[in-house]
Short mmCIF file of C-alpha atoms and ligand atoms in Angstrom, two decimals:
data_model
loop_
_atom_site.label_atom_id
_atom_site.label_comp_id
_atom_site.label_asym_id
_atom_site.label_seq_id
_atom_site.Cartn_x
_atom_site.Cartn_y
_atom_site.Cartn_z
CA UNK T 493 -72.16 -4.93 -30.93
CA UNK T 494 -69.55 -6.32 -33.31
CA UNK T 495 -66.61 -7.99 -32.26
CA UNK T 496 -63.27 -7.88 -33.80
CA UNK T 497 -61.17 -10.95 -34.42
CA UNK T 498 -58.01 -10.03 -31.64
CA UNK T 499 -57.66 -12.40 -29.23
CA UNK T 500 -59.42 -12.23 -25.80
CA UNK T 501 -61.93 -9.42 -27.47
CA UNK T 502 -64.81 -12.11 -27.70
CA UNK T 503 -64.82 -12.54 -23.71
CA UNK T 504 -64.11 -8.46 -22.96
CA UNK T 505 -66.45 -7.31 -25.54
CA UNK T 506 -64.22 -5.01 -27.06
CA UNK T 507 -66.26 -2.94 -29.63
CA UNK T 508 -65.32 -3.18 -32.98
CA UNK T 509 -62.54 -0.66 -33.71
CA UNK T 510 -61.46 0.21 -29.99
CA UNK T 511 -57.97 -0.64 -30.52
CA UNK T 512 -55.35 -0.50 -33.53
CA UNK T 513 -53.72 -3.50 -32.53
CA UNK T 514 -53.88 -6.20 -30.40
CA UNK T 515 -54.36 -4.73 -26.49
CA UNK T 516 -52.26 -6.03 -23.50
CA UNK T 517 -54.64 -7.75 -21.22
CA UNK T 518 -54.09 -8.14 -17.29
CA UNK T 519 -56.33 -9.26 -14.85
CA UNK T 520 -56.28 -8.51 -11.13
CA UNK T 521 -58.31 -10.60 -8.69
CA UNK T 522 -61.11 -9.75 -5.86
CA UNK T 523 -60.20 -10.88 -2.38
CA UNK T 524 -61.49 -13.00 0.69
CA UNK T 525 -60.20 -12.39 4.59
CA UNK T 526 -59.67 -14.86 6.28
CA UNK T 527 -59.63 -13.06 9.81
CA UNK T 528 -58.29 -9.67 10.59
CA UNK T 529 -60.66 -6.87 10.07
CA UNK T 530 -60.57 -3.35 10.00
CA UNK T 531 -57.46 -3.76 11.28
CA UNK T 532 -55.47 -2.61 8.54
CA UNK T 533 -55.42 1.00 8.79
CA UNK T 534 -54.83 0.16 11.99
CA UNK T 535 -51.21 -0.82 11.44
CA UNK T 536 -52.34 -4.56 12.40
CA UNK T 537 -52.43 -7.93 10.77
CA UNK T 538 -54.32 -9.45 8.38
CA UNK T 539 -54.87 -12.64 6.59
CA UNK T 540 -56.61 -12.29 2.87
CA UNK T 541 -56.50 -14.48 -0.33
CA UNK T 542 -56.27 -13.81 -4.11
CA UNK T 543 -60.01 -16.01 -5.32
CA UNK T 544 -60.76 -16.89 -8.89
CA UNK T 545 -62.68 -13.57 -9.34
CA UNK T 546 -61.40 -10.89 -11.36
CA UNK T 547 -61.47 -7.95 -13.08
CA UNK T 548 -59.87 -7.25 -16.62
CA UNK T 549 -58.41 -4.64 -18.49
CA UNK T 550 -57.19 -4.55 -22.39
CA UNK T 551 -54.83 -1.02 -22.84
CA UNK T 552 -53.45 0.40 -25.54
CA UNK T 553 -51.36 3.89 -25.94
CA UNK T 554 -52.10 6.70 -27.40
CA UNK T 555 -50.01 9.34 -28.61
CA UNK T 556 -51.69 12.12 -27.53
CA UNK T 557 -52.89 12.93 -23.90
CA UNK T 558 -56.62 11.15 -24.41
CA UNK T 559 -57.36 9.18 -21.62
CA UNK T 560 -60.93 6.77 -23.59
CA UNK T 561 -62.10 4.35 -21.29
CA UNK T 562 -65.02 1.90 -22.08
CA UNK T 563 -66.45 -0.25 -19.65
CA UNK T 564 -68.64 -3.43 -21.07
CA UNK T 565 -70.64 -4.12 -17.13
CA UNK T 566 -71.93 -0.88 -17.94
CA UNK T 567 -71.86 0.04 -22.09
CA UNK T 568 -70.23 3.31 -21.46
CA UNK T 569 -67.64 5.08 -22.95
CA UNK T 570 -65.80 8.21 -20.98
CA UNK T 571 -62.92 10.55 -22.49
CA UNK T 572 -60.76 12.51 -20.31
CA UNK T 573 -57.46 14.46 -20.66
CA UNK T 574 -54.59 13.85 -18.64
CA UNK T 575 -54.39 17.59 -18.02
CA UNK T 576 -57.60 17.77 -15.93
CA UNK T 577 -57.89 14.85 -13.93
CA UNK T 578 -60.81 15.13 -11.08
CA UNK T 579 -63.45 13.18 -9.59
CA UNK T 580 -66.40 12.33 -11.69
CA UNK T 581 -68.59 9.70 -9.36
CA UNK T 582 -68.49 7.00 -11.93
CA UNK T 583 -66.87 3.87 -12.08
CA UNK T 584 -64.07 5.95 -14.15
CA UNK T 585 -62.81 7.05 -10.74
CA UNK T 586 -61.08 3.62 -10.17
CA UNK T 587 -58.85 4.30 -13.11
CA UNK T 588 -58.63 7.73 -13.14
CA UNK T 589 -57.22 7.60 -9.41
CA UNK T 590 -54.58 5.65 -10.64
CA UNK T 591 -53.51 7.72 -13.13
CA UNK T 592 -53.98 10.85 -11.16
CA UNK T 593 -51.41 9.16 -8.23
CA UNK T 594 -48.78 7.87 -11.59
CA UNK T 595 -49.09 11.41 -12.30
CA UNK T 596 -48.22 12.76 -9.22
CA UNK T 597 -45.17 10.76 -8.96
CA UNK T 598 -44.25 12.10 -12.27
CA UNK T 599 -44.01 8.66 -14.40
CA UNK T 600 -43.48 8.85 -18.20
CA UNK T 601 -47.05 7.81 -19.56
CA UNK T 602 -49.01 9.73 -22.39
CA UNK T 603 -52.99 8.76 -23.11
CA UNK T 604 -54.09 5.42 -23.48
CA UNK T 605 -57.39 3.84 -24.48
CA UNK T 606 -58.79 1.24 -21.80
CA UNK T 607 -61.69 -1.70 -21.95
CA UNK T 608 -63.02 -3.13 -18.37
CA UNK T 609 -64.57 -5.84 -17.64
CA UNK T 610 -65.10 -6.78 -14.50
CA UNK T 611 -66.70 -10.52 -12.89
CA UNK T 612 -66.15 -9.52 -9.34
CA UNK T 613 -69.50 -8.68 -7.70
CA UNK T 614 -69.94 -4.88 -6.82
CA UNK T 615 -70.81 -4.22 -3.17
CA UNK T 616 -70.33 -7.64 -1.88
CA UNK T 617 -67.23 -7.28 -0.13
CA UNK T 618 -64.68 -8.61 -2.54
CA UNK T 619 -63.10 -5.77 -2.91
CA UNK T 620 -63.83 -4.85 -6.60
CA UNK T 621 -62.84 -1.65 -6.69
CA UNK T 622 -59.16 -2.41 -5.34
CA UNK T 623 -59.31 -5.13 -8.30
CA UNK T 624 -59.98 -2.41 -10.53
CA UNK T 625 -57.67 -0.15 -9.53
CA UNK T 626 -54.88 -3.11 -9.60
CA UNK T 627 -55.49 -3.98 -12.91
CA UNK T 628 -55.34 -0.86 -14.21
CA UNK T 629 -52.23 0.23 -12.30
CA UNK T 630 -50.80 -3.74 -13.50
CA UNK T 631 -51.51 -3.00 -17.14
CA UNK T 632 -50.12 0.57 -17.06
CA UNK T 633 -47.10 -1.01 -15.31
CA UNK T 634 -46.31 -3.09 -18.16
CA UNK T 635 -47.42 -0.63 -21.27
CA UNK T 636 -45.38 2.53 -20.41
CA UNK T 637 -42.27 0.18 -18.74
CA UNK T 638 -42.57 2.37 -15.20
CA UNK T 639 -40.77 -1.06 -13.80
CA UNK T 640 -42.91 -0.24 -9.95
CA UNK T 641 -43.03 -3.12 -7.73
CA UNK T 642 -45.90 -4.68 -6.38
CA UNK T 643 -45.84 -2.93 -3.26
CA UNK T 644 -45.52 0.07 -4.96
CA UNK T 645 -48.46 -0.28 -7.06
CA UNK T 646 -50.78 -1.69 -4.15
CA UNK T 647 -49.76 1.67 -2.33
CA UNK T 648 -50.67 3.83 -5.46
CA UNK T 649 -53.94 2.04 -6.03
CA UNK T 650 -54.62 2.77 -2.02
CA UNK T 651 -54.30 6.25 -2.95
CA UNK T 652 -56.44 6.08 -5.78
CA UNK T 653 -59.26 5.02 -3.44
CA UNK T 654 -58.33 7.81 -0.73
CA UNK T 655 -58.54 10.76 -3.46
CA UNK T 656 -61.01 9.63 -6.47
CA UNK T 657 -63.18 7.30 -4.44
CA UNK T 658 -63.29 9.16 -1.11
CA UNK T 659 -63.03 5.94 1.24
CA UNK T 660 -60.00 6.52 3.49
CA UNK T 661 -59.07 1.98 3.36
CA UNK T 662 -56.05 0.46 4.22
CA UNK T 663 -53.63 -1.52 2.40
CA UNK T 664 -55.06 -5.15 2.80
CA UNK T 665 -57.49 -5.45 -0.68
CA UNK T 666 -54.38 -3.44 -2.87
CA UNK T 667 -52.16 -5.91 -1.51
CA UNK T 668 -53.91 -8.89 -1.87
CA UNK T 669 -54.82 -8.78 -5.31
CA UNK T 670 -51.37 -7.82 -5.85
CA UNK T 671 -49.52 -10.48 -4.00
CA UNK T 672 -52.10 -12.89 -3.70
CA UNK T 673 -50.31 -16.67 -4.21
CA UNK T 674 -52.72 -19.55 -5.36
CA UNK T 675 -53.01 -22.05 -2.24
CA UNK T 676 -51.94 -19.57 0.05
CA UNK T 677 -53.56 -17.09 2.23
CA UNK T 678 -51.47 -14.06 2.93
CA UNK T 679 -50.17 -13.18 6.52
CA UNK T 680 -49.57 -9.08 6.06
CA UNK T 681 -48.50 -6.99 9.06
CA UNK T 682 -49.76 -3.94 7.90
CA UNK T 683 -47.08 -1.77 9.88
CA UNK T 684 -44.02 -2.85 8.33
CA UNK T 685 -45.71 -4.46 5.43
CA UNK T 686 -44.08 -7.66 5.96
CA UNK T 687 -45.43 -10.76 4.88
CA UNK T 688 -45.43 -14.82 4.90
CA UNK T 689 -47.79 -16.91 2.59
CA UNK T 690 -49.32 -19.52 4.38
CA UNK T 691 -50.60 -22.97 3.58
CA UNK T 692 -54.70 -23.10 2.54
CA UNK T 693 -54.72 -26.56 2.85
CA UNK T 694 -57.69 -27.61 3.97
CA UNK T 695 -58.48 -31.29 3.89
CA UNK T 696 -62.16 -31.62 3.00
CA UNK T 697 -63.16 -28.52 3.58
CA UNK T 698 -64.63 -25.04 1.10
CA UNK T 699 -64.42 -21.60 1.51
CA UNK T 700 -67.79 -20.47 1.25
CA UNK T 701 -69.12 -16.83 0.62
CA UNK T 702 -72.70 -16.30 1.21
CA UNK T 703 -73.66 -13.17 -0.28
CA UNK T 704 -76.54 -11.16 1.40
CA UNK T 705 -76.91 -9.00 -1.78
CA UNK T 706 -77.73 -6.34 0.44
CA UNK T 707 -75.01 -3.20 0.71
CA UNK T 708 -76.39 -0.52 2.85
CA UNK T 709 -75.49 2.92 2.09
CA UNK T 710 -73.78 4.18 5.26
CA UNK T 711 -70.73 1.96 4.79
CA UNK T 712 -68.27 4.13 3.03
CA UNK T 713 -68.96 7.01 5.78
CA UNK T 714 -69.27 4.82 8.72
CA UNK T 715 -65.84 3.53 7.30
CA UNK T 716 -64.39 6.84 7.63
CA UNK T 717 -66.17 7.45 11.27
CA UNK T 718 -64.28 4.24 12.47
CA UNK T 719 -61.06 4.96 11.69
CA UNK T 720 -61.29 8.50 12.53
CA UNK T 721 -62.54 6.76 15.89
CA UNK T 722 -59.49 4.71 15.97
CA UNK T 723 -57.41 7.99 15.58
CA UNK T 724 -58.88 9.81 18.34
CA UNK T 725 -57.60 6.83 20.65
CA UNK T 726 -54.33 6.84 19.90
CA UNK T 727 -53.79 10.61 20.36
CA UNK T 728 -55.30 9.87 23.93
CA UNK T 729 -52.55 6.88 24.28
CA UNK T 730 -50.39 9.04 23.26
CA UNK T 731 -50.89 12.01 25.20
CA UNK T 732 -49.04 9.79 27.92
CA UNK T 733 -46.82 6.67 26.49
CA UNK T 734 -44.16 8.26 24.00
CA UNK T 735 -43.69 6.11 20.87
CA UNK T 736 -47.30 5.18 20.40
CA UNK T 737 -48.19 6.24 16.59
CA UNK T 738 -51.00 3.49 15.70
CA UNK T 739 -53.07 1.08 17.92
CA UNK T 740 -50.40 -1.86 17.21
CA UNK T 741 -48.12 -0.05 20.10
CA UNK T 742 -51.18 0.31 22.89
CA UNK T 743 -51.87 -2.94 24.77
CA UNK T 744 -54.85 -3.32 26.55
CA UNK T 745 -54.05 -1.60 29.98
CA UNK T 746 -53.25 1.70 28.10
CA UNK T 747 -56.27 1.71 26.46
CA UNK T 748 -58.09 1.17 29.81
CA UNK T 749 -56.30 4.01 31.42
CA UNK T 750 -55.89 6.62 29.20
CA UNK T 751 -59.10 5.75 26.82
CA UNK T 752 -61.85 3.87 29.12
CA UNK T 753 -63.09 6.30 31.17
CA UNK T 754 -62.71 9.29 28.43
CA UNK T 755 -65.00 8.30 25.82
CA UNK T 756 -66.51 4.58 26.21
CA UNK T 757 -67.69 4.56 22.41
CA UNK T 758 -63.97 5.10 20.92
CA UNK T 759 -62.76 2.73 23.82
CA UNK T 760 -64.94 0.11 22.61
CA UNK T 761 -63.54 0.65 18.92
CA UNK T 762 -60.00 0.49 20.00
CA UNK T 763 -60.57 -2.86 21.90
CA UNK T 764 -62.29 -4.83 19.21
CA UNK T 765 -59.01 -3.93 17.35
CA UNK T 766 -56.46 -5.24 20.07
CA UNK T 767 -58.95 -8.10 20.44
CA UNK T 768 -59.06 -8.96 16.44
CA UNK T 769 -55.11 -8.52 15.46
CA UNK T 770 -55.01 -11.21 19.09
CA UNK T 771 -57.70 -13.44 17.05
CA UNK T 772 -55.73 -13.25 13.99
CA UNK T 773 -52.61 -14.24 15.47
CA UNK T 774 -54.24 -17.05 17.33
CA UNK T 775 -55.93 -18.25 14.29
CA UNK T 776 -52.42 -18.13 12.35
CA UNK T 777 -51.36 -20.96 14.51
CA UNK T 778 -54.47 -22.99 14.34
CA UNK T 779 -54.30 -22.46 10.30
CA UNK T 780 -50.61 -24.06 10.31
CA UNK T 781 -51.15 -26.79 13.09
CA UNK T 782 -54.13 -27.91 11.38
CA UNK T 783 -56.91 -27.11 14.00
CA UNK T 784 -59.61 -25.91 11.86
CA UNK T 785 -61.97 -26.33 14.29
CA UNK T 786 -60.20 -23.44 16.47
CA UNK T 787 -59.49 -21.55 13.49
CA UNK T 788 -63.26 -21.43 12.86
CA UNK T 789 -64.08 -20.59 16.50
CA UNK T 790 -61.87 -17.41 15.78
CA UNK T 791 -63.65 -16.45 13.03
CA UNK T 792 -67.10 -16.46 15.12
CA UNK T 793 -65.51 -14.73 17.78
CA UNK T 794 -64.59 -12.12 14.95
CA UNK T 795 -67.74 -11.67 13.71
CA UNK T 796 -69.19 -10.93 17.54
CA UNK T 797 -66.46 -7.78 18.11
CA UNK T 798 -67.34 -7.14 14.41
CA UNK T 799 -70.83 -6.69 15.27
CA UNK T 800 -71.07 -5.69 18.99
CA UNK T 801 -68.02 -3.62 19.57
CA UNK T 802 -66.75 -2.43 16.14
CA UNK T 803 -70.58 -2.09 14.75
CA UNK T 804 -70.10 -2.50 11.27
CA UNK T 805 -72.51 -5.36 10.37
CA UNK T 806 -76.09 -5.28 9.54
CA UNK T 807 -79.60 -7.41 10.52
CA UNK T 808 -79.00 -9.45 7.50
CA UNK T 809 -74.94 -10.28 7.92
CA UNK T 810 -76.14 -11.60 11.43
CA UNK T 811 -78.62 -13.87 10.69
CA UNK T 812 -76.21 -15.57 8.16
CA UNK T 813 -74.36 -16.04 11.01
CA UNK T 814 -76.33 -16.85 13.78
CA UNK T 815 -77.29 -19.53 11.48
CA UNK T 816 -74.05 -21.10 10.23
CA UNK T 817 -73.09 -21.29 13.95
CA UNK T 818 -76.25 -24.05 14.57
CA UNK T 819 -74.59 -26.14 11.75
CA UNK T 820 -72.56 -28.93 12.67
CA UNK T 821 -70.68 -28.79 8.85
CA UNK T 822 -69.87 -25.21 9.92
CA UNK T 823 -66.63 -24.68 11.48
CA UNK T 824 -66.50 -20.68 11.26
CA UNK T 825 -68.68 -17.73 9.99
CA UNK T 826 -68.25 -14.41 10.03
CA UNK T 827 -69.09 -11.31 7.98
CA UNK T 828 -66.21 -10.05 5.71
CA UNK T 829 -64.74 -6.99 4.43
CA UNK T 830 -66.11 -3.06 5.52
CA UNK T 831 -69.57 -4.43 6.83
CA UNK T 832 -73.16 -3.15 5.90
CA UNK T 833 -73.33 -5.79 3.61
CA UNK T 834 -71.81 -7.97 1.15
CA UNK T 835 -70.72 -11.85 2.08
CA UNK T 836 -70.31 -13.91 4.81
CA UNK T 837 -66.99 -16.02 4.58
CA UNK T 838 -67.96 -19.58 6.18
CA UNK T 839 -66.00 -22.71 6.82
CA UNK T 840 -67.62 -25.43 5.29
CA UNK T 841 -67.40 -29.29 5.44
CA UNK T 842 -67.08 -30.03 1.51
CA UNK T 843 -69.55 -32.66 1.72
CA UNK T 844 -72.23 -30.29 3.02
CA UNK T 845 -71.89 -26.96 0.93
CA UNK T 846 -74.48 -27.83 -1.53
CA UNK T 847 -77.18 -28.95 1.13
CA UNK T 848 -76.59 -26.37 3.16
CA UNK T 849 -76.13 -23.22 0.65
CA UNK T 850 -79.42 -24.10 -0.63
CA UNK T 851 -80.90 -24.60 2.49
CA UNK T 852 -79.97 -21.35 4.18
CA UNK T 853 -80.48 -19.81 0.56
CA UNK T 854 -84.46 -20.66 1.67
CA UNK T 855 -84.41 -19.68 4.83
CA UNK T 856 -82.75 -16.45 4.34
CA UNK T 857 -85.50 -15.27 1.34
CA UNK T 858 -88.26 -16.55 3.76
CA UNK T 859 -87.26 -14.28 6.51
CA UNK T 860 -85.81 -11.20 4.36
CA UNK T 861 -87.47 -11.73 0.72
CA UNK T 862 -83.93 -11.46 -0.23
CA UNK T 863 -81.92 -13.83 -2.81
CA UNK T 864 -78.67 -15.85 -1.07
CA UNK T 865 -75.90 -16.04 -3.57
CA UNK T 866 -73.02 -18.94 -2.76
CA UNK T 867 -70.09 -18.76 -4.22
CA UNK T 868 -67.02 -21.12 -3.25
CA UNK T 869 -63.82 -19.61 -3.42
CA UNK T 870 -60.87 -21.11 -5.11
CA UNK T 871 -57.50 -19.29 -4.18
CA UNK T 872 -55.77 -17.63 -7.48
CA UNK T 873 -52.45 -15.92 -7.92
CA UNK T 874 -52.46 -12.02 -8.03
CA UNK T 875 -52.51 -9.76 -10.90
CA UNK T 876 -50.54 -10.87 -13.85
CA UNK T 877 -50.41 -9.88 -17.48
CA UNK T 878 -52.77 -12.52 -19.75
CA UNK T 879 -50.99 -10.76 -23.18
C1 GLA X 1626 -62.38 -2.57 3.20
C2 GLA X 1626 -61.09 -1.78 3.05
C3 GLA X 1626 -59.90 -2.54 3.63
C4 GLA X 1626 -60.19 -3.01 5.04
C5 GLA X 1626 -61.56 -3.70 5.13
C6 GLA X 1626 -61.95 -4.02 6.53
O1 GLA X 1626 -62.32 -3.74 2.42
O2 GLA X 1626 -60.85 -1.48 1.71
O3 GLA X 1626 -58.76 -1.73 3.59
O4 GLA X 1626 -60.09 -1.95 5.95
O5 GLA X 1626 -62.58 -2.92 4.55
O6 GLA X 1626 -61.07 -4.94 7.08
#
């Protein structure tokens, strides 16, 4: 493929003749989580980070209503109209969600033609399709002038996942490639949407993602089964306590009363919830006093209710795990993201990352035949316009 001389077009492989002119460029970034899962559509807390991953899209408008979208992961080029918007089961839905929600809200935008190129890894719970849809509602942002805040467009690209991608998520991967801040992880109470950036400083020690490469195919239904889950138990709260309209209002004793002896399965669900936003504050504290040996004991404790009482892990997440926690130079493991799959996020004495990522990179292909990726994670800003 030939590649024409405007900047950035070497590194997107923009095909020859895509664009008239010179495309605005933004990038939007995958995410890690610290602690706080599945609790977001759950009106709780939760405690992600922008990381040096991203995805990036070059736009230019049209004047007509052509939506032409070319992705260079895959070497595939899609037209659509913006009269006839649906669901197509490719990686178009990302975008086309967007533009379906901009749309909606009636914003002034015509056609435009679209390159992506994305470097976060698919399936591995970095959230790449939030960093696709964040891009694309960044760059549109910025060509048609629509002047939406952040927020806004992290709650538009939620949507987009809801209607063109069919997974019902909450508002922690929109918001974190968003409003991601490099250094800082991002405390986000997912009820009022209120939110502090706090301090990543951690003296001599990585953020390590060990990716299973494995993404089992139940996750984006047994997503949907949880929080539906999670629903039922709140109507049961609050068939009895008045003002209860997520889990963040129920403390543990309602639960136990009106939940417990009703259906033991959705009680168990609810718990790990109360349990996990109760980890993540805890681990807040440890995070600013320094204590990164209690922080880390949080996260292990998150990946038990994660896999025992939530049940959203998988053979493979767990033996990650159960391994990190027999390392001395670990100081917290636990599986991030929806579950089935994807990374572990691990606390790792700097000293030790190489060692040990190639030495549980061994172990894990003898016992699974499986390849261990490792990626350490540096903490980026969130989406922002490159030209
Ligand atoms: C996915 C969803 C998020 C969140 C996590 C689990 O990444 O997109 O909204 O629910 O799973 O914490």
């Amino acid at each position: 493929m030939t590649i024409t001389t405007v900047a950035h077009t070497q590194s997107l492989a923009i095909p020859e003749g895509f664009f008239s002119q010179q495309p605005l460029i933004a990038r939007a970034p995958g995410r890690i989580n610290i602690i706080g899962e599945h609790t977001d559509y759950n009106n709780g807390f939760v405690l992600p980070a922008a990381i040096d991953k991203a995805v990036y899209v070059a736009v230019e408008r049209r004047s007509d209503h052509i939506v032409r979208l070319y992705s260079t992961d895959y070497n595939e080029q899609y037209e659509f109209s913006l009269n006839s918007l649906t669901p197509t089961g490719t990686w178009c839905d990302y975008i086309l969600g967007v533009v379906d929600q901009l749309l909606k809200a009636q914003l002034p935008i015509t056609g435009f033609s679209l390159v992506l190129k994305g470097e976060v890894p698919i399936g591995a719970g970095l959230s790449s399709s939030a960093a696709v849809e964040c891009a694309v509602a960044f760059a549109l942002n910025e060509l048609f002038d629509l002047e939406l805040s952040r927020i806004t467009m992290a709650g538009i690209a939620q949507q987009a996942e809801h209607t063109f991608a069919g997974v019902r998520c909450g508002i922690m991967d929109q918001f974190a490639s968003l409003l991601g801040k490099k250094g800082y992880a991002v405390k986000l109470d997912c009820k009022t949407l209120a939110y502090d950036y706090i301090p990543l400083q951690m003296e001599g020690l990585s953020i390590v993602l060990w990716n299973t490469n494995v993404k089992h195919s139940l996750a984006s239904s047994a997503y949907n089964e949880r929080r539906e889950q999670c629903r039922q138990g709140v109507t049961w709260v609050a068939e009895k306590y008045d003002g209860v309209e997520s889990l963040r209002e129920v403390t543990p004793a309602m639960l136990e009363e009106t939940v417990a002896a009703r259906n033991a399965l959705v009680y168990k669900r609810c718990k790990y919830v109360l349990d996990e936003n109760a980890r993540l504050l805890a681990a807040c504290e440890h995070l600013a006093s320094g204590n990164m040996q209690a922080l880390g004991q949080k996260m292990f404790e998150s990946h038990s209710g994660l896999q025992h009482a939530y049940e959203v892990s998988c053979p493979e997440l767990d033996l990650l795990v159960d391994w990190a926690r027999d390392e001395p130079a670990v100081l917290g493991a636990r599986m991030m993201g929806g579950g089935f799959g994807g990374c572990t996020i691990n606390l790792v004495k700097e000293d030790a990352v190489e060692m040990l990522s190639e030495r549980i990179a061994a172990r894990y292909y003898g016992q699974t035949g499986l390849q261990l990726t490792t990626h350490v994670a540096r903490i980026e800003n969130g989406a922002e316009i490159i030209i």
